[in-house]
Amino acid sequence: IMEQESITKPIEMFLILDNSHSMTSTYEEKEKRQYVAETASAFVNALFDHYEKAKIGIVSFSSVDLGSTLGTENDAKLLLNLTDSKDAVQNTINNYTTTEGPYTNIEAGLAIAEKNFTNNTDSQKYIVLISDGVPNLCLDTNTTLTYSGVIATNTKNKLVELKNKGYNIFPVRSEEHTSELQSPMYLV
């Protein structure tokens, strides 16, 4: 996944975790969020074991307040700023689901992560986005429930903007009934 030169360069990575209500649904006797936590935990262990100069932060996204803050950055939350502490990252992963809202505002999660990367131009910056579906809400709108129109456009535009700024984006999805063409990650 990582380029050879990243071995010597510092790595900054944000895990952006879906915390919407659908993550509480069960598949083979486990909630989806348990699979997310297990996968993220194994990934973090491997990253810290192989890269001395790694820092990881965690953002979750889910609309909790259905009032005036819906469609704002309040739909996402910085759970952990960039750190080189494996224990802090693991503890945050294990406890990331404390709230769950009905909407999936991926753009809010991306915006919060972007604001919390450092200005270090020597570090390689990575975003690992883990979700079970497509967004049904974006920033600057109260339109919800459908991945189309302004939601599709804004989310795709944010992903493309981040990619053009040099962020490496790795989407991880597990939604079987959604075609990849409908996904905002298709462009990345």
Short mmCIF file of C-alpha atoms in Angstrom, two decimals:
data_model
loop_
_atom_site.label_atom_id
_atom_site.label_comp_id
_atom_site.label_asym_id
_atom_site.label_seq_id
_atom_site.Cartn_x
_atom_site.Cartn_y
_atom_site.Cartn_z
CA ILE A 1 0.00 0.00 0.00
CA MET A 2 2.66 2.51 1.01
CA GLU A 3 5.33 3.64 -1.40
CA GLN A 4 8.93 2.64 -0.70
CA GLU A 5 9.97 6.23 0.14
CA SER A 6 7.40 6.35 2.95
CA ILE A 7 9.67 4.14 5.05
CA THR A 8 11.90 7.13 5.75
CA LYS A 9 9.27 9.86 5.64
CA PRO A 10 6.95 10.56 8.56
CA ILE A 11 3.42 9.18 8.09
CA GLU A 12 0.31 11.01 9.23
CA MET A 13 -2.92 9.06 8.98
CA PHE A 14 -6.50 9.67 9.97
CA LEU A 15 -8.89 6.77 10.28
CA ILE A 16 -12.35 8.12 9.51
CA LEU A 17 -14.91 5.74 10.98
CA ASP A 18 -18.61 5.55 10.16
CA ASN A 19 -20.59 5.87 13.38
CA SER A 20 -24.07 6.01 11.84
CA HIS A 21 -26.96 3.85 12.96
CA SER A 22 -26.37 1.26 10.23
CA MET A 23 -23.11 0.29 11.93
CA THR A 24 -25.15 -1.28 14.74
CA SER A 25 -26.76 -3.82 12.40
CA THR A 26 -25.63 -7.40 12.86
CA TYR A 27 -23.88 -9.69 10.41
CA GLU A 28 -22.97 -13.23 11.49
CA GLU A 29 -23.62 -12.47 15.17
CA LYS A 30 -21.47 -9.31 15.31
CA GLU A 31 -22.32 -5.67 14.85
CA LYS A 32 -20.69 -4.03 11.84
CA ARG A 33 -18.85 -1.64 14.12
CA GLN A 34 -17.15 -4.61 15.79
CA TYR A 35 -15.73 -5.65 12.43
CA VAL A 36 -14.57 -2.09 11.87
CA ALA A 37 -12.85 -2.00 15.28
CA GLU A 38 -11.15 -5.37 14.74
CA THR A 39 -9.92 -4.44 11.26
CA ALA A 40 -8.74 -0.97 12.31
CA SER A 41 -7.00 -2.41 15.36
CA ALA A 42 -5.06 -5.00 13.33
CA PHE A 43 -4.15 -2.34 10.76
CA VAL A 44 -2.88 0.05 13.44
CA ASN A 45 -0.75 -2.68 15.04
CA ALA A 46 0.84 -3.50 11.70
CA LEU A 47 1.47 0.16 10.86
CA PHE A 48 3.11 0.96 14.20
CA ASP A 49 5.17 -2.25 14.03
CA HIS A 50 6.59 -1.35 10.60
CA TYR A 51 6.89 2.45 10.64
CA GLU A 52 8.69 4.27 13.42
CA LYS A 53 7.58 7.71 12.24
CA ALA A 54 3.83 7.05 12.15
CA LYS A 55 1.15 9.19 13.78
CA ILE A 56 -2.51 8.21 13.66
CA GLY A 57 -5.64 10.16 14.51
CA ILE A 58 -9.28 9.13 14.50
CA VAL A 59 -12.45 10.89 13.36
CA SER A 60 -15.97 9.47 13.49
CA PHE A 61 -18.96 10.69 11.54
CA SER A 62 -22.67 10.46 12.24
CA SER A 63 -25.38 13.07 12.56
CA VAL A 64 -26.41 13.19 16.19
CA ASP A 65 -28.18 16.54 16.39
CA LEU A 66 -31.04 16.68 13.91
CA GLY A 67 -31.55 20.41 14.46
CA SER A 68 -29.74 23.43 13.12
CA THR A 69 -26.33 21.74 13.07
CA LEU A 70 -27.41 19.02 10.64
CA GLY A 71 -25.25 19.23 7.52
CA THR A 72 -22.37 20.93 9.34
CA GLU A 73 -19.01 19.74 10.65
CA ASN A 74 -20.88 18.84 13.86
CA ASP A 75 -21.85 15.65 11.99
CA ALA A 76 -18.26 14.48 12.60
CA LYS A 77 -16.08 14.39 15.67
CA LEU A 78 -12.34 14.36 16.28
CA LEU A 79 -11.92 11.42 18.64
CA LEU A 80 -8.12 11.46 18.73
CA ASN A 81 -5.61 13.90 17.33
CA LEU A 82 -2.47 12.62 15.62
CA THR A 83 -0.38 10.60 18.04
CA ASP A 84 2.40 8.06 18.00
CA SER A 85 0.88 6.23 20.98
CA LYS A 86 -0.37 2.82 19.87
CA ASP A 87 -2.24 2.44 23.17
CA ALA A 88 -4.11 5.74 22.71
CA VAL A 89 -5.12 4.77 19.17
CA GLN A 90 -6.22 1.26 20.20
CA ASN A 91 -8.26 2.58 23.13
CA THR A 92 -9.99 5.10 20.86
CA ILE A 93 -10.79 2.44 18.25
CA ASN A 94 -12.22 0.13 20.91
CA ASN A 95 -14.48 2.88 22.24
CA TYR A 96 -15.33 4.87 19.11
CA THR A 97 -19.06 4.18 19.08
CA THR A 98 -20.68 6.15 21.83
CA THR A 99 -23.32 7.86 19.71
CA GLU A 100 -25.15 6.95 16.56
CA GLY A 101 -27.14 9.15 14.24
CA PRO A 102 -29.22 8.27 11.21
CA TYR A 103 -27.18 10.11 8.58
CA THR A 104 -23.83 9.38 6.94
CA ASN A 105 -21.98 12.65 6.35
CA ILE A 106 -18.65 11.51 4.92
CA GLU A 107 -17.78 15.05 3.85
CA ALA A 108 -17.91 16.25 7.48
CA GLY A 109 -15.50 13.48 8.51
CA LEU A 110 -13.10 14.39 5.72
CA ALA A 111 -13.24 18.09 6.65
CA ILE A 112 -12.45 17.40 10.32
CA ALA A 113 -9.52 15.15 9.39
CA GLU A 114 -8.12 17.71 6.94
CA LYS A 115 -8.17 20.43 9.61
CA ASN A 116 -6.20 18.25 12.02
CA PHE A 117 -3.28 17.17 9.84
CA THR A 118 -0.06 19.04 10.55
CA ASN A 119 1.51 21.51 8.13
CA ASN A 120 4.60 19.28 7.86
CA THR A 121 5.32 19.14 4.13
CA ASP A 122 7.78 16.25 4.59
CA SER A 123 5.15 13.84 5.92
CA GLN A 124 2.99 11.66 3.75
CA LYS A 125 -0.68 12.08 4.60
CA TYR A 126 -3.19 9.25 4.45
CA ILE A 127 -6.93 9.03 4.96
CA VAL A 128 -8.49 5.63 5.57
CA LEU A 129 -12.25 5.97 5.27
CA ILE A 130 -14.26 3.06 6.70
CA SER A 131 -18.00 3.01 5.98
CA ASP A 132 -20.71 0.49 5.16
CA GLY A 133 -22.49 2.66 2.65
CA VAL A 134 -22.71 5.87 0.74
CA PRO A 135 -23.33 9.35 2.14
CA ASN A 136 -26.88 10.53 2.61
CA LEU A 137 -25.91 13.97 3.91
CA CYS A 138 -23.18 16.51 3.16
CA LEU A 139 -22.01 19.90 4.38
CA ASP A 140 -24.04 23.04 3.77
CA THR A 141 -27.36 21.32 3.12
CA ASN A 142 -30.23 19.75 5.00
CA THR A 143 -31.08 17.51 2.05
CA THR A 144 -30.90 13.93 3.27
CA LEU A 145 -31.61 10.28 2.60
CA THR A 146 -30.45 9.98 -0.98
CA TYR A 147 -27.06 9.76 -2.61
CA SER A 148 -27.68 12.13 -5.48
CA GLY A 149 -27.64 15.79 -6.40
CA VAL A 150 -25.84 18.06 -3.98
CA ILE A 151 -24.82 15.18 -1.67
CA ALA A 152 -23.09 13.25 -4.45
CA THR A 153 -21.50 16.37 -5.93
CA ASN A 154 -20.20 17.80 -2.64
CA THR A 155 -18.81 14.49 -1.38
CA LYS A 156 -17.08 13.68 -4.67
CA ASN A 157 -15.69 17.22 -4.87
CA LYS A 158 -14.21 16.96 -1.35
CA LEU A 159 -12.56 13.63 -2.15
CA VAL A 160 -11.10 14.95 -5.39
CA GLU A 161 -9.94 18.17 -3.66
CA LEU A 162 -8.10 16.17 -0.99
CA LYS A 163 -6.52 13.88 -3.58
CA ASN A 164 -5.37 16.91 -5.59
CA LYS A 165 -3.80 18.37 -2.43
CA GLY A 166 -1.66 15.22 -2.10
CA TYR A 167 -3.64 13.21 0.42
CA ASN A 168 -3.64 9.46 -0.18
CA ILE A 169 -7.20 8.19 0.27
CA PHE A 170 -8.10 4.58 0.91
CA PRO A 171 -11.83 3.85 1.13
CA VAL A 172 -12.96 0.64 2.79
CA ARG A 173 -16.59 -0.30 2.11
CA SER A 174 -18.74 -3.29 2.86
CA GLU A 175 -22.08 -2.47 1.31
CA GLU A 176 -23.04 -5.41 -0.88
CA HIS A 177 -26.12 -3.96 -2.57
CA THR A 178 -24.61 -0.63 -3.65
CA SER A 179 -22.85 -0.52 -6.97
CA GLU A 180 -19.34 0.88 -6.96
CA LEU A 181 -20.40 3.47 -9.55
CA GLN A 182 -22.73 5.05 -7.02
CA SER A 183 -19.96 5.45 -4.51
CA PRO A 184 -18.15 8.77 -4.06
CA MET A 185 -14.99 6.72 -3.59
CA TYR A 186 -15.21 5.62 -7.22
CA LEU A 187 -13.37 8.77 -8.30
CA VAL A 188 -10.50 8.35 -5.88
#
